[in-house]
Amino acid sequence: MSASRLTRRRAITLAGAGVAGVAGVAAGAGALVGDSRGPAAASDHPAGAVPFHGEHQAGIVTPAQDRLHFVAFDVITKDRARLVEMLQEWTAAAARMTAGRDAGVLGAVGGMPEAPPDDTGEALGLPPSQLTLTIGFGPTLFRDADGRDRFGIADRRPAALAELPKFPGDALQAPISGGDLCVQACANDPQVAVHAIRNLARIGMGVVSVRWSQLGFGRTSSTSRDQATARNLFGFKDGTANLKAEETDLLRDQLWVQPGDGPDWMTGGSYLVTRKIRMLVETWDRTSLAEQEEIVGRTKGSGAPLGRGKEFDEPDFAARGDDGKPLIAEHAHVALAHPSRNNGAHLLRRGYNFVDGSDGLGRLDAGLFFIAYQRDPRRQFVPIQTQLARHDVMNEYLRHVSSGLFACPPGVRDGGDHWGRSLFG
């Protein structure tokens, strides 16, 4: 759908307000009122904008931004045509917002006073802030919890989109897990990320409803060699061994779905796993530094593997101390998660810290919102997490309370393409 197309629901809204000649107004809206975000509207890729169109969706290997607003939606309509129309509208709005423009052509202040604005307005005057919007489709979109194929796409569900197993120690809360659709909004300004999700939810009213959402700050992984490794709320560098955008061979093997892996509509896409992990920070804070480093398998200061000197040195799992014990314990997090212990499996992580206030006992409700992309969760996330859930001593300080799995299709190629076109086409 063209970004200048007036949506059916928008036309109905304006018609209800008694506005004549709506189609003509909409067709010329860009020229008549322009975009209320100012100079950014003059270019499809203004300074600070990440291109929306491409072979792969932005927001995966894009250098990880500082802020996150992640949302999962339930589809509440049974009308396939309405769902597809909404995905078209979402795509047009996403292309505009990632370029620093209003969600709709008429914008926050450029429409008729008698009608609701085409944009909520809280991002007026703000730059794009490297906003990326990444969509994914959950298992229940293909067949819901009652086994119904609501949209005639059950036979197009990839085998890799199998429900994740229950892992030892999981304490998952159903209301904040799963979802038919998800959108990951990342930006360097939290207001820009929230604005994007708010407007997609507004556009989707009557077709989808928000199931759950999560705000995140302080990225906990680097997706480019140009980025320094960030720290999690335990104070350790996180994601040192993460896949990087520059590792093209590894990305092909470990991140992007390849021809023959499954249905054609997923070729060039990736599978997204989310886990909300509450960290018992008060208990961790009373643990000695030596024990913390033994649990992680790295030094807290530099992030170097125990027994090595620099952060990016390869761990030596055979090295032993003067007492004859391994310098990196077999149960250390870095040992259990290392590709050499998991048949070479890697993940591309894009997690964020979160603090959701405090509980009734005055403890921080804080932790890691884990996000990982991969070519096939059955070969990557599932075996890695199974190993960690069974043996990682760090589990004493963690509670996994939310989980999600989504199939993220390839990128939107151009203005004639839209999210879900190859799936529903």
Short mmCIF file of C-alpha atoms in Angstrom, two decimals:
data_model
loop_
_atom_site.label_atom_id
_atom_site.label_comp_id
_atom_site.label_asym_id
_atom_site.label_seq_id
_atom_site.Cartn_x
_atom_site.Cartn_y
_atom_site.Cartn_z
CA MET A 1 0.00 0.00 0.00
CA SER A 2 1.23 3.51 -0.78
CA ALA A 3 2.05 5.65 2.25
CA SER A 4 -0.30 8.30 0.84
CA ARG A 5 -3.30 5.97 0.66
CA LEU A 6 -6.14 6.98 2.96
CA THR A 7 -7.08 3.94 5.02
CA ARG A 8 -10.60 2.58 5.01
CA ARG A 9 -11.04 3.22 8.73
CA ARG A 10 -9.67 6.75 8.34
CA ALA A 11 -12.09 7.42 5.49
CA ILE A 12 -14.97 6.17 7.61
CA THR A 13 -13.89 8.41 10.47
CA LEU A 14 -13.73 11.50 8.30
CA ALA A 15 -16.97 10.64 6.55
CA GLY A 16 -18.64 10.31 9.92
CA ALA A 17 -17.46 13.81 10.75
CA GLY A 18 -19.29 15.10 7.67
CA VAL A 19 -16.19 15.92 5.63
CA ALA A 20 -16.84 16.08 1.88
CA GLY A 21 -14.32 15.13 -0.76
CA VAL A 22 -12.25 12.97 1.58
CA ALA A 23 -10.45 11.09 -1.19
CA GLY A 24 -9.37 14.28 -2.86
CA VAL A 25 -8.16 15.75 0.41
CA ALA A 26 -6.19 12.60 1.16
CA ALA A 27 -4.60 12.41 -2.26
CA GLY A 28 -3.26 15.89 -1.91
CA ALA A 29 -2.61 15.81 1.81
CA GLY A 30 1.14 15.54 1.47
CA ALA A 31 1.28 18.61 -0.72
CA LEU A 32 -1.36 20.61 1.16
CA VAL A 33 -0.35 20.09 4.77
CA GLY A 34 2.99 18.29 4.58
CA ASP A 35 4.41 16.39 7.54
CA SER A 36 4.27 18.00 10.93
CA ARG A 37 7.64 16.55 11.95
CA GLY A 38 9.47 19.26 10.01
CA PRO A 39 12.59 18.86 7.85
CA ALA A 40 12.78 15.11 8.26
CA ALA A 41 9.87 14.77 5.86
CA ALA A 42 11.98 16.12 3.02
CA SER A 43 13.97 12.88 2.74
CA ASP A 44 13.20 9.18 2.96
CA HIS A 45 16.44 8.69 4.93
CA PRO A 46 17.12 11.79 7.03
CA ALA A 47 20.00 11.93 9.48
CA GLY A 48 19.49 9.41 12.25
CA ALA A 49 17.16 7.21 10.19
CA VAL A 50 17.63 3.50 9.54
CA PRO A 51 16.32 2.44 6.09
CA PHE A 52 13.05 0.54 6.44
CA HIS A 53 13.14 -1.34 3.13
CA GLY A 54 15.66 -4.06 2.39
CA GLU A 55 16.42 -7.76 2.04
CA HIS A 56 16.12 -8.33 5.79
CA GLN A 57 14.06 -6.52 8.40
CA ALA A 58 15.83 -3.72 10.22
CA GLY A 59 16.20 -4.17 13.96
CA ILE A 60 18.01 -7.50 13.80
CA VAL A 61 21.63 -6.86 12.77
CA THR A 62 21.12 -3.09 13.05
CA PRO A 63 23.52 -1.73 15.70
CA ALA A 64 21.53 -2.21 18.90
CA GLN A 65 19.86 1.00 20.04
CA ASP A 66 19.58 2.09 23.68
CA ARG A 67 15.83 1.73 24.19
CA LEU A 68 13.12 -0.84 23.53
CA HIS A 69 9.34 -1.03 23.44
CA PHE A 70 8.27 -4.58 22.64
CA VAL A 71 4.63 -5.54 22.23
CA ALA A 72 2.71 -8.75 21.54
CA PHE A 73 -0.77 -8.59 20.05
CA ASP A 74 -3.73 -10.94 19.93
CA VAL A 75 -5.72 -10.85 16.68
CA ILE A 76 -9.36 -10.28 17.65
CA THR A 77 -10.95 -10.30 14.20
CA LYS A 78 -11.85 -13.42 12.24
CA ASP A 79 -11.76 -11.49 8.97
CA ARG A 80 -8.62 -12.31 7.00
CA ALA A 81 -9.10 -9.30 4.70
CA ARG A 82 -9.23 -6.91 7.66
CA LEU A 83 -6.04 -8.41 9.08
CA VAL A 84 -4.21 -8.06 5.76
CA GLU A 85 -5.46 -4.49 5.39
CA MET A 86 -4.16 -3.65 8.85
CA LEU A 87 -0.75 -5.13 8.00
CA GLN A 88 -0.67 -2.91 4.91
CA GLU A 89 -1.52 0.13 7.03
CA TRP A 90 1.06 -0.83 9.63
CA THR A 91 3.73 -1.14 6.95
CA ALA A 92 2.99 2.30 5.54
CA ALA A 93 3.02 3.82 9.02
CA ALA A 94 6.24 2.00 9.96
CA ALA A 95 8.03 3.24 6.84
CA ARG A 96 7.00 6.79 7.67
CA MET A 97 7.83 6.70 11.38
CA THR A 98 11.26 5.14 10.88
CA ALA A 99 12.02 8.04 8.53
CA GLY A 100 11.10 10.52 11.25
CA ARG A 101 7.65 11.32 9.91
CA ASP A 102 4.15 11.11 11.35
CA ALA A 103 2.35 7.77 11.27
CA GLY A 104 -0.28 9.06 8.84
CA VAL A 105 -0.21 11.44 5.89
CA LEU A 106 -2.40 14.02 7.63
CA GLY A 107 -0.21 13.87 10.72
CA ALA A 108 -0.79 14.99 14.27
CA VAL A 109 -1.97 18.50 13.44
CA GLY A 110 -2.57 18.61 9.67
CA GLY A 111 -5.99 17.01 9.46
CA MET A 112 -9.53 18.22 9.94
CA PRO A 113 -10.25 19.56 13.45
CA GLU A 114 -13.47 17.54 13.52
CA ALA A 115 -11.63 14.22 13.17
CA PRO A 116 -9.11 12.38 15.36
CA PRO A 117 -5.52 13.12 14.26
CA ASP A 118 -3.59 10.68 12.07
CA ASP A 119 -0.77 10.65 14.63
CA THR A 120 -0.71 10.91 18.42
CA GLY A 121 1.84 13.73 18.36
CA GLU A 122 4.29 12.93 21.16
CA ALA A 123 7.16 12.61 18.67
CA LEU A 124 6.59 16.03 17.08
CA GLY A 125 9.94 17.75 16.65
CA LEU A 126 11.96 14.65 17.52
CA PRO A 127 14.49 13.10 15.09
CA PRO A 128 14.14 9.46 13.93
CA SER A 129 16.58 8.32 16.65
CA GLN A 130 17.53 5.19 14.65
CA LEU A 131 14.01 3.81 15.13
CA THR A 132 13.52 0.30 13.78
CA LEU A 133 10.29 -1.70 13.72
CA THR A 134 10.48 -5.47 13.37
CA ILE A 135 7.42 -7.71 13.06
CA GLY A 136 6.96 -11.37 13.91
CA PHE A 137 4.17 -13.95 13.64
CA GLY A 138 3.46 -16.29 16.57
CA PRO A 139 2.38 -19.95 16.43
CA THR A 140 -1.19 -19.06 17.45
CA LEU A 141 -1.67 -16.91 14.35
CA PHE A 142 -1.56 -20.11 12.29
CA ARG A 143 -3.71 -22.20 14.62
CA ASP A 144 -5.15 -20.78 17.82
CA ALA A 145 -5.30 -22.38 21.26
CA ASP A 146 -8.56 -24.11 20.30
CA GLY A 147 -7.00 -25.58 17.16
CA ARG A 148 -8.82 -23.26 14.74
CA ASP A 149 -7.23 -22.15 11.48
CA ARG A 150 -8.82 -18.69 11.55
CA PHE A 151 -7.09 -17.27 8.48
CA GLY A 152 -6.44 -20.29 6.27
CA ILE A 153 -2.68 -20.31 6.84
CA ALA A 154 -2.18 -23.34 9.12
CA ASP A 155 -0.46 -25.24 6.31
CA ARG A 156 2.04 -22.38 5.94
CA ARG A 157 3.32 -22.59 9.50
CA PRO A 158 7.05 -23.40 9.51
CA ALA A 159 8.13 -26.51 11.38
CA ALA A 160 10.70 -24.36 13.18
CA LEU A 161 7.83 -22.36 14.72
CA ALA A 162 7.09 -25.22 17.09
CA GLU A 163 5.98 -24.19 20.58
CA LEU A 164 8.94 -23.94 22.93
CA PRO A 165 9.13 -26.74 25.51
CA LYS A 166 8.75 -26.08 29.21
CA PHE A 167 12.24 -25.77 30.63
CA PRO A 168 13.21 -26.80 34.17
CA GLY A 169 12.56 -23.95 36.59
CA ASP A 170 10.22 -22.00 34.30
CA ALA A 171 7.66 -19.89 36.17
CA LEU A 172 5.92 -18.52 33.08
CA GLN A 173 2.89 -16.27 33.36
CA ALA A 174 0.45 -16.88 30.50
CA PRO A 175 -0.87 -13.29 30.29
CA ILE A 176 2.63 -11.99 29.48
CA SER A 177 3.69 -14.83 27.20
CA GLY A 178 3.02 -15.73 23.57
CA GLY A 179 0.96 -13.69 21.15
CA ASP A 180 -0.32 -13.86 17.57
CA LEU A 181 1.87 -10.96 16.40
CA CYS A 182 4.76 -9.02 17.85
CA VAL A 183 6.46 -5.74 17.03
CA GLN A 184 9.89 -4.81 18.35
CA ALA A 185 10.52 -1.06 18.42
CA CYS A 186 14.10 -0.02 19.13
CA ALA A 187 15.35 3.57 19.20
CA ASN A 188 17.83 5.80 20.96
CA ASP A 189 14.97 7.91 22.36
CA PRO A 190 12.37 6.06 24.46
CA GLN A 191 9.63 8.48 23.43
CA VAL A 192 10.21 7.68 19.76
CA ALA A 193 9.90 3.93 20.45
CA VAL A 194 6.76 4.35 22.55
CA HIS A 195 5.24 6.67 19.93
CA ALA A 196 5.71 4.01 17.25
CA ILE A 197 4.06 1.22 19.23
CA ARG A 198 1.25 3.50 20.39
CA ASN A 199 0.39 4.43 16.83
CA LEU A 200 0.48 0.86 15.54
CA ALA A 201 -1.88 -0.14 18.35
CA ARG A 202 -4.13 2.79 17.44
CA ILE A 203 -4.20 1.82 13.77
CA GLY A 204 -4.93 -1.80 14.70
CA MET A 205 -7.88 -1.05 16.96
CA GLY A 206 -10.69 -3.51 16.28
CA VAL A 207 -8.33 -5.94 14.54
CA VAL A 208 -5.74 -6.58 17.26
CA SER A 209 -5.47 -5.93 20.98
CA VAL A 210 -2.32 -5.60 23.06
CA ARG A 211 -1.63 -8.85 24.90
CA TRP A 212 1.48 -7.66 26.74
CA SER A 213 4.32 -5.22 26.31
CA GLN A 214 7.74 -4.51 27.76
CA LEU A 215 9.90 -1.40 28.02
CA GLY A 216 13.66 -1.86 28.06
CA PHE A 217 16.71 0.32 28.55
CA GLY A 218 20.46 -0.08 28.40
CA ARG A 219 20.96 -2.66 25.65
CA THR A 220 22.67 -5.77 27.01
CA SER A 221 24.20 -6.95 23.74
CA SER A 222 26.23 -5.55 20.87
CA THR A 223 25.35 -6.46 17.30
CA SER A 224 28.32 -4.71 15.69
CA ARG A 225 32.06 -4.74 16.33
CA ASP A 226 31.90 -0.96 16.57
CA GLN A 227 29.83 -1.19 19.77
CA ALA A 228 31.28 -1.73 23.22
CA THR A 229 29.85 -4.66 25.15
CA ALA A 230 27.12 -3.51 27.51
CA ARG A 231 26.42 -4.68 31.07
CA ASN A 232 23.41 -6.37 32.58
CA LEU A 233 21.96 -5.58 36.00
CA PHE A 234 24.29 -8.10 37.65
CA GLY A 235 27.07 -5.73 36.59
CA PHE A 236 28.72 -8.12 34.12
CA LYS A 237 29.38 -7.58 30.45
CA ASP A 238 26.71 -9.46 28.54
CA GLY A 239 26.83 -10.96 25.06
CA THR A 240 30.58 -10.81 24.49
CA ALA A 241 30.35 -13.81 22.15
CA ASN A 242 27.27 -12.45 20.36
CA LEU A 243 26.92 -12.73 16.59
CA LYS A 244 27.98 -9.51 14.89
CA ALA A 245 26.73 -7.86 11.70
CA GLU A 246 30.20 -8.14 10.18
CA GLU A 247 30.29 -11.96 10.49
CA THR A 248 28.48 -12.60 7.22
CA ASP A 249 29.28 -16.31 6.98
CA LEU A 250 28.07 -16.97 10.51
CA LEU A 251 24.96 -14.89 9.89
CA ARG A 252 24.13 -17.00 6.85
CA ASP A 253 24.63 -20.22 8.80
CA GLN A 254 23.16 -19.19 12.15
CA LEU A 255 20.77 -16.25 11.69
CA TRP A 256 19.00 -16.09 8.33
CA VAL A 257 16.54 -18.74 7.14
CA GLN A 258 17.92 -20.28 3.95
CA PRO A 259 16.12 -21.67 0.87
CA GLY A 260 14.86 -25.15 1.65
CA ASP A 261 14.70 -24.59 5.42
CA GLY A 262 10.92 -24.26 5.31
CA PRO A 263 8.19 -22.36 3.48
CA ASP A 264 9.43 -19.85 0.93
CA TRP A 265 7.80 -16.92 2.72
CA MET A 266 10.34 -17.25 5.56
CA THR A 267 13.47 -17.35 3.38
CA GLY A 268 15.62 -14.42 4.44
CA GLY A 269 13.81 -14.12 7.74
CA SER A 270 14.75 -15.22 11.26
CA TYR A 271 13.14 -16.70 14.37
CA LEU A 272 12.79 -14.55 17.47
CA VAL A 273 12.71 -15.84 21.03
CA THR A 274 11.85 -13.57 23.95
CA ARG A 275 12.25 -14.38 27.63
CA LYS A 276 11.51 -12.02 30.50
CA ILE A 277 14.00 -12.99 33.18
CA ARG A 278 13.61 -11.46 36.61
CA MET A 279 16.94 -11.09 38.38
CA LEU A 280 17.01 -11.38 42.16
CA VAL A 281 19.39 -8.47 42.41
CA GLU A 282 19.24 -8.08 46.19
CA THR A 283 20.39 -11.68 46.67
CA TRP A 284 23.07 -11.27 44.02
CA ASP A 285 24.32 -8.10 45.68
CA ARG A 286 25.06 -10.07 48.86
CA THR A 287 27.18 -12.61 46.96
CA SER A 288 30.97 -12.26 47.06
CA LEU A 289 32.80 -11.02 43.98
CA ALA A 290 34.75 -14.27 43.75
CA GLU A 291 31.56 -16.33 43.73
CA GLN A 292 29.91 -14.02 41.19
CA GLU A 293 32.87 -14.44 38.83
CA GLU A 294 32.88 -18.21 39.32
CA ILE A 295 29.17 -18.39 38.46
CA VAL A 296 29.60 -16.30 35.31
CA GLY A 297 33.03 -17.60 34.29
CA ARG A 298 34.35 -14.11 33.52
CA THR A 299 35.96 -11.30 35.46
CA LYS A 300 33.53 -8.57 36.42
CA GLY A 301 35.81 -5.70 35.46
CA SER A 302 37.19 -6.49 32.02
CA GLY A 303 34.84 -9.30 31.05
CA ALA A 304 37.79 -11.57 30.26
CA PRO A 305 37.24 -15.32 30.66
CA LEU A 306 38.75 -16.54 33.91
CA GLY A 307 42.40 -17.32 33.32
CA ARG A 308 42.64 -15.06 30.27
CA GLY A 309 43.59 -11.40 29.95
CA LYS A 310 41.12 -9.73 27.58
CA GLU A 311 37.38 -9.74 27.04
CA PHE A 312 37.44 -11.30 23.57
CA ASP A 313 40.02 -13.98 24.36
CA GLU A 314 38.61 -17.45 23.78
CA PRO A 315 37.79 -19.26 27.04
CA ASP A 316 40.19 -22.08 27.88
CA PHE A 317 38.01 -24.73 29.46
CA ALA A 318 40.99 -27.06 29.95
CA ALA A 319 43.03 -24.57 31.99
CA ARG A 320 43.48 -25.43 35.65
CA GLY A 321 44.58 -23.47 38.67
CA ASP A 322 47.25 -24.29 41.23
CA ASP A 323 44.71 -26.41 43.09
CA GLY A 324 44.14 -28.55 40.00
CA LYS A 325 40.57 -27.36 39.53
CA PRO A 326 39.35 -25.88 36.23
CA LEU A 327 39.69 -22.09 36.16
CA ILE A 328 36.28 -21.99 34.49
CA ALA A 329 33.92 -24.32 36.31
CA GLU A 330 31.85 -26.76 34.28
CA HIS A 331 28.70 -25.15 35.67
CA ALA A 332 29.81 -21.59 34.79
CA HIS A 333 27.40 -19.70 32.57
CA VAL A 334 30.03 -19.02 29.89
CA ALA A 335 30.89 -22.72 29.69
CA LEU A 336 27.31 -23.94 29.41
CA ALA A 337 26.33 -21.36 26.77
CA HIS A 338 29.49 -21.59 24.65
CA PRO A 339 29.04 -22.82 21.05
CA SER A 340 31.65 -25.52 21.60
CA ARG A 341 29.33 -27.09 24.19
CA ASN A 342 26.21 -26.72 22.00
CA ASN A 343 27.13 -28.27 18.64
CA GLY A 344 28.33 -24.91 17.33
CA ALA A 345 25.01 -23.11 17.94
CA HIS A 346 25.13 -19.30 18.09
CA LEU A 347 22.43 -16.72 18.82
CA LEU A 348 22.15 -13.09 17.85
CA ARG A 349 21.05 -11.42 21.06
CA ARG A 350 19.39 -8.00 21.34
CA GLY A 351 18.32 -8.00 24.99
CA TYR A 352 17.57 -5.05 27.26
CA ASN A 353 17.54 -4.35 30.98
CA PHE A 354 14.21 -3.61 32.61
CA VAL A 355 13.02 -2.23 35.95
CA ASP A 356 9.26 -2.48 36.45
CA GLY A 357 9.12 -0.74 39.82
CA SER A 358 9.27 -2.84 42.97
CA ASP A 359 7.28 -5.64 44.53
CA GLY A 360 5.30 -5.51 47.78
CA LEU A 361 8.42 -6.31 49.79
CA GLY A 362 10.43 -3.40 48.44
CA ARG A 363 12.55 -5.50 46.09
CA LEU A 364 13.24 -4.28 42.58
CA ASP A 365 11.18 -5.98 39.88
CA ALA A 366 14.17 -5.90 37.57
CA GLY A 367 16.05 -8.07 35.16
CA LEU A 368 16.78 -8.91 31.56
CA PHE A 369 14.33 -8.91 28.68
CA PHE A 370 16.13 -11.51 26.60
CA ILE A 371 15.76 -11.27 22.83
CA ALA A 372 17.51 -13.69 20.49
CA TYR A 373 17.30 -14.22 16.73
CA GLN A 374 18.35 -17.45 15.03
CA ARG A 375 17.90 -19.61 11.96
CA ASP A 376 16.15 -22.47 13.78
CA PRO A 377 15.22 -22.42 17.50
CA ARG A 378 15.11 -26.22 17.57
CA ARG A 379 18.85 -26.36 16.86
CA GLN A 380 19.87 -23.21 18.69
CA PHE A 381 17.87 -21.70 21.51
CA VAL A 382 16.17 -24.89 22.72
CA PRO A 383 19.34 -26.99 23.30
CA ILE A 384 21.24 -24.02 24.75
CA GLN A 385 18.43 -23.12 27.17
CA THR A 386 17.92 -26.77 28.11
CA GLN A 387 21.56 -26.98 29.13
CA LEU A 388 21.39 -23.73 31.08
CA ALA A 389 18.12 -24.61 32.79
CA ARG A 390 19.49 -27.93 34.00
CA HIS A 391 22.99 -26.96 35.10
CA ASP A 392 23.53 -23.19 35.37
CA VAL A 393 24.19 -22.17 39.00
CA MET A 394 23.04 -18.67 38.02
CA ASN A 395 19.47 -20.02 38.06
CA GLU A 396 19.53 -19.52 41.83
CA TYR A 397 19.32 -15.79 41.09
CA LEU A 398 16.89 -15.88 38.13
CA ARG A 399 13.18 -16.38 37.49
CA HIS A 400 11.92 -16.88 33.92
CA VAL A 401 8.42 -15.36 33.93
CA SER A 402 7.59 -14.78 30.24
CA SER A 403 8.36 -16.48 26.95
CA GLY A 404 7.57 -15.92 23.29
CA LEU A 405 8.46 -17.34 19.88
CA PHE A 406 7.84 -15.54 16.60
CA ALA A 407 8.66 -16.03 12.92
CA CYS A 408 10.06 -12.78 11.54
CA PRO A 409 9.72 -12.70 7.74
CA PRO A 410 12.30 -11.14 5.40
CA GLY A 411 12.39 -7.42 4.82
CA VAL A 412 9.87 -5.27 2.97
CA ARG A 413 11.50 -4.86 -0.43
CA ASP A 414 9.91 -1.61 -1.62
CA GLY A 415 6.82 0.58 -1.44
CA GLY A 416 4.72 -2.06 -3.21
CA ASP A 417 5.49 -4.68 -0.59
CA HIS A 418 4.08 -4.97 2.93
CA TRP A 419 4.41 -7.01 6.11
CA GLY A 420 2.89 -10.46 5.63
CA ARG A 421 2.40 -10.17 1.86
CA SER A 422 4.16 -13.44 1.03
CA LEU A 423 2.47 -15.25 3.94
CA PHE A 424 -1.07 -14.19 3.07
CA GLY A 425 -0.58 -13.87 -0.70
#
